[in-house]
mmCIF file of C-alpha atoms in Angstrom:
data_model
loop_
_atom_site.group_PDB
_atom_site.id
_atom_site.type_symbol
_atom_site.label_atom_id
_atom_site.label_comp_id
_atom_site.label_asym_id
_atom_site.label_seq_id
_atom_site.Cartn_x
_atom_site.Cartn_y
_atom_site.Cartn_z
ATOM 1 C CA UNK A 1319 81.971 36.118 13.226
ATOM 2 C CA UNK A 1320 85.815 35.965 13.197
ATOM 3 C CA UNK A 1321 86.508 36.090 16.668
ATOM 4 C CA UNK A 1322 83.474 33.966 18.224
ATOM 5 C CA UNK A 1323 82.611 31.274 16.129
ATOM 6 C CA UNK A 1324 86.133 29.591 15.484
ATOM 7 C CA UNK A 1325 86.837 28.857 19.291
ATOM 8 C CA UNK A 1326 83.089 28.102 19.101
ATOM 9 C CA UNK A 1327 83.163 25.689 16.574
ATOM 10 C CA UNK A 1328 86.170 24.299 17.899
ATOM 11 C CA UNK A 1329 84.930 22.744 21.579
ATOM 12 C CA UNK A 1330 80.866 22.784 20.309
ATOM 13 C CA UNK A 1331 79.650 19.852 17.986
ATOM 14 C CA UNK A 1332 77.863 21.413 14.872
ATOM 15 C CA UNK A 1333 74.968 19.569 15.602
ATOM 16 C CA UNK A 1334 74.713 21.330 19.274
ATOM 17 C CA UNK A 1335 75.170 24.867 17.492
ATOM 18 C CA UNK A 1336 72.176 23.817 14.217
ATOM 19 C CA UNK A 1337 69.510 23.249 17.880
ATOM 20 C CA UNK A 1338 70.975 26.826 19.349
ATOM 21 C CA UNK A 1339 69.805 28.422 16.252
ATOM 22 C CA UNK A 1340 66.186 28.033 16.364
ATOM 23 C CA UNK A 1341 66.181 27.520 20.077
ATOM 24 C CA UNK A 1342 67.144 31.614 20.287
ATOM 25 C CA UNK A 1343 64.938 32.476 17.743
ATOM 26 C CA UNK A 1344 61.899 30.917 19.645
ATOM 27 C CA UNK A 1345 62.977 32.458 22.785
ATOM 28 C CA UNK A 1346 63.016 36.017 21.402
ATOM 29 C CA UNK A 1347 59.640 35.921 19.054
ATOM 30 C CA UNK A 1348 57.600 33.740 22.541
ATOM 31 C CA UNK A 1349 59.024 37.679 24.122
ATOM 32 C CA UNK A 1350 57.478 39.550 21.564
ATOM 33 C CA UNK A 1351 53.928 37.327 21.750
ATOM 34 C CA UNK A 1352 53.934 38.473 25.796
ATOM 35 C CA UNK A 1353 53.499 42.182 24.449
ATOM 36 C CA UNK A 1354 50.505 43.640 22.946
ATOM 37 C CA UNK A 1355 53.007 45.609 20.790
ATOM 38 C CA UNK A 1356 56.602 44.615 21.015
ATOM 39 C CA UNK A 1357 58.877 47.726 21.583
ATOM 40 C CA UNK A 1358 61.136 48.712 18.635
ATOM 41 C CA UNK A 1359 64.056 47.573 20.753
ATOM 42 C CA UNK A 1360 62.608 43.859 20.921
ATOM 43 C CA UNK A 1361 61.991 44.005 17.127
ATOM 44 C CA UNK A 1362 65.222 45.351 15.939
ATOM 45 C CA UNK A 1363 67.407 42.386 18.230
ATOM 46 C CA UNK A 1364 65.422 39.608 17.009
ATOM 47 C CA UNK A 1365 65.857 40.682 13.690
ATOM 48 C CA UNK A 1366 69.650 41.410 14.087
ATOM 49 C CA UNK A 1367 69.592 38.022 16.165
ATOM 50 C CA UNK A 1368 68.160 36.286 12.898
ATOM 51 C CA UNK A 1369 70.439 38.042 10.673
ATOM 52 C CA UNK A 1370 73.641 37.360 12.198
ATOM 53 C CA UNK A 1371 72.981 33.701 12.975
ATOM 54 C CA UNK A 1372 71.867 33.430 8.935
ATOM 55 C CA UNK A 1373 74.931 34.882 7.683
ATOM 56 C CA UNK A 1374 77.622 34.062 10.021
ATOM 57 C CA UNK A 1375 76.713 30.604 11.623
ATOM 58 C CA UNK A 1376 74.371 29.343 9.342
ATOM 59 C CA UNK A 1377 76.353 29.666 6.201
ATOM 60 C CA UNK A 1378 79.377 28.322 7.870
ATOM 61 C CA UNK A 1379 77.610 25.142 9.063
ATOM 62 C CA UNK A 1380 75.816 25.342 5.603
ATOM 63 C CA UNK A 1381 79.199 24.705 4.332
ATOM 64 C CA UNK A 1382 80.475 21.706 7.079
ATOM 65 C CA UNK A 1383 76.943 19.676 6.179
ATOM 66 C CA UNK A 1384 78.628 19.225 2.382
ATOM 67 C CA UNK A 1385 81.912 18.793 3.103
ATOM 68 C CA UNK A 1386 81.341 14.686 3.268
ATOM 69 C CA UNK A 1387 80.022 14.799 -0.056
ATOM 70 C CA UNK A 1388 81.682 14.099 -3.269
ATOM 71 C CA UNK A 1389 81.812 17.301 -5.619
ATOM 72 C CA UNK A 1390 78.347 16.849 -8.029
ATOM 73 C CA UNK A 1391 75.772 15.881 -4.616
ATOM 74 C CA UNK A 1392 77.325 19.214 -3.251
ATOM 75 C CA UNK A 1393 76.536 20.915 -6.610
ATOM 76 C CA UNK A 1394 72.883 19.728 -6.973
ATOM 77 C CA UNK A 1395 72.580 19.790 -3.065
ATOM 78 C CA UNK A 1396 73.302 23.507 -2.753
ATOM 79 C CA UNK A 1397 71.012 24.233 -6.323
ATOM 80 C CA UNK A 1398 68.206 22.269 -4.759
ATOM 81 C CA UNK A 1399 68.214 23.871 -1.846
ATOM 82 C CA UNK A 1400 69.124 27.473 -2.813
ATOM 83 C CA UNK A 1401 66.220 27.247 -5.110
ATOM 84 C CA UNK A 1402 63.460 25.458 -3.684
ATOM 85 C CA UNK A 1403 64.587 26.365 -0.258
ATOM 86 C CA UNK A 1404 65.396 29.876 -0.110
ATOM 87 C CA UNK A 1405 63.945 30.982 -3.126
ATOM 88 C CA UNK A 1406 60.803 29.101 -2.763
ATOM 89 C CA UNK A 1407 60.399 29.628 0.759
ATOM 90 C CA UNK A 1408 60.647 33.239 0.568
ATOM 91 C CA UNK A 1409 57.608 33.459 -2.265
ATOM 92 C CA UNK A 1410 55.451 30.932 -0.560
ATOM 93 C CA UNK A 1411 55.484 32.457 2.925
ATOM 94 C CA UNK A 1412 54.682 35.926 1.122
ATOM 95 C CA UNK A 1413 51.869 34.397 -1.227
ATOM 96 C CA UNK A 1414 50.647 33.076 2.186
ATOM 97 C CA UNK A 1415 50.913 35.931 4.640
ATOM 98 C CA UNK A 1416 49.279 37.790 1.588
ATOM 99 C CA UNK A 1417 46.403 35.202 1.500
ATOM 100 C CA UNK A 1418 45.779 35.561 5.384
ATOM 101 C CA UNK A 1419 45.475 38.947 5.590
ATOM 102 C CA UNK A 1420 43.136 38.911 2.388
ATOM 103 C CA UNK A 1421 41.046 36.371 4.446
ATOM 104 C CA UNK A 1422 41.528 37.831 8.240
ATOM 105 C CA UNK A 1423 42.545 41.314 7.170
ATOM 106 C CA UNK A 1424 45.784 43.159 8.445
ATOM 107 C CA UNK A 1425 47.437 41.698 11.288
ATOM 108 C CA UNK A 1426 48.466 43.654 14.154
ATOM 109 C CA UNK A 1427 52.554 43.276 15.369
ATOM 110 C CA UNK A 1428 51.351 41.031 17.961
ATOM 111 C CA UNK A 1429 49.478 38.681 15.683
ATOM 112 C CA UNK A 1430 52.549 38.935 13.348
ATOM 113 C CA UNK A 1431 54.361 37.461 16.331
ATOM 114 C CA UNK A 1432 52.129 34.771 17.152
ATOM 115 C CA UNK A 1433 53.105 33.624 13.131
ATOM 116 C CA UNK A 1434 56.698 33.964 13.475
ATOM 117 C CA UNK A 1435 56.746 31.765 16.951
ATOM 118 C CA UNK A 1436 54.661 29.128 15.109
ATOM 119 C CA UNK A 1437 57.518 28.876 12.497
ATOM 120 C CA UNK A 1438 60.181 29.346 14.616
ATOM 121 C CA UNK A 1439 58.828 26.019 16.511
ATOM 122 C CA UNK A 1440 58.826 24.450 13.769
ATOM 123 C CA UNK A 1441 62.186 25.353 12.472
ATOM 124 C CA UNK A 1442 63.448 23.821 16.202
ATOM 125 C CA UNK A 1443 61.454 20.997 15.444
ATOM 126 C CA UNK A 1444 62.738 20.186 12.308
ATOM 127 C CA UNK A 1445 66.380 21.239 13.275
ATOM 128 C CA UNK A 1446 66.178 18.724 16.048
ATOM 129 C CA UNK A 1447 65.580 15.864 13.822
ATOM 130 C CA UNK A 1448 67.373 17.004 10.704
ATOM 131 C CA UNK A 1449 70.377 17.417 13.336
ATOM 132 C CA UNK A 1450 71.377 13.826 13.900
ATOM 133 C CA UNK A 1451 72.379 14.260 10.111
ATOM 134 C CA UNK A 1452 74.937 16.728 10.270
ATOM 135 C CA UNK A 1453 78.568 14.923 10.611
ATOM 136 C CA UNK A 1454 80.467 15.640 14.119
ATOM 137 C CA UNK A 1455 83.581 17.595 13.798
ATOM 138 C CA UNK A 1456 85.661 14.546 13.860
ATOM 139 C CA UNK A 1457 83.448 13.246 10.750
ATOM 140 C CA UNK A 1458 83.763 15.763 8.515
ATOM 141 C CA UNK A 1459 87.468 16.270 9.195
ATOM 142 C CA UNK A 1460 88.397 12.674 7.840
ATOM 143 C CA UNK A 1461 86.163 12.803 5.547
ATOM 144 C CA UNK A 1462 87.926 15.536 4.277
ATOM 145 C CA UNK A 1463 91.767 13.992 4.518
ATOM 146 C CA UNK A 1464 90.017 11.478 3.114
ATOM 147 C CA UNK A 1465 88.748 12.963 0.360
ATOM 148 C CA UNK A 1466 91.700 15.647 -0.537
ATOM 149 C CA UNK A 1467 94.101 12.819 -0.327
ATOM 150 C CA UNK A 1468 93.741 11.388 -3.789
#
């Protein structure tokens, strides 16, 4: 985190780096579908893979996608999301996954991985067309001056 993602950041566009994201994900759970049960190994990287790109890049890029806004949108933006994304999120997929497997019964770590490739797809889907939002580098930077000058 402190010795990767600065020179990262600096010569890679933010918008490049929110497509990487899901891109690796969906690389790494499409490996776990072409086993009938993943190995521990394959388990344990995606989900350090996951973790480390949620709290180190995602966060950080998190913060660079408010940066052009005035101080109450980033308020409500960050309580909206926090809340209905995160929060939300987390309860619905469990109320779901719960709901399948009272309907199909338990899934097996394969079928598991089938799931988390579907979502994953979609989070690269939606990340590719919620990415031509994100400001460039150059963007948010003087929108900053801009801002922090008066």
């Amino acid at each position: 985190q402190f010795f990767i993602l600065p020179p990262l950041m600096a010569r890679v566009e933010p918008s490049a780096v929110w497509k990487a994201m899901p891109m690796v994900m969906v690389v790494l759970m499409a490996s776990q579908c072409l086993e009938k049960n993943p190995s521990l190994h394959l388990v344990a990287g995606s989900l350090m893979a996951m973790k480390v790109m949620e709290f180190s890049a995602r966060r950080m890029l998190d913060e660079m996608v408010y940066v052009p806004l005035d101080f109450e949108s980033r308020y409500v933006g960050k309580e909206v999301i926090g809340v209905f994304g995160f929060r939300f999120g987390k309860s619905g997929m469990s109320l779901a996954l719960s709901g399948l497997s009272s309907i199909f019964g338990n899934f097996g770590l394969q079928q598991l991985s089938y799931l988390t490739t579907g979502a994953s797809v979609a989070w690269l889907s939606m990340a590719w067309r919620l990415s031509t939002y994100v400001p460039t580098g150059a963007e948010a930077e003087a929108t900053y001056k801009k801002t922090h000058a008066q």
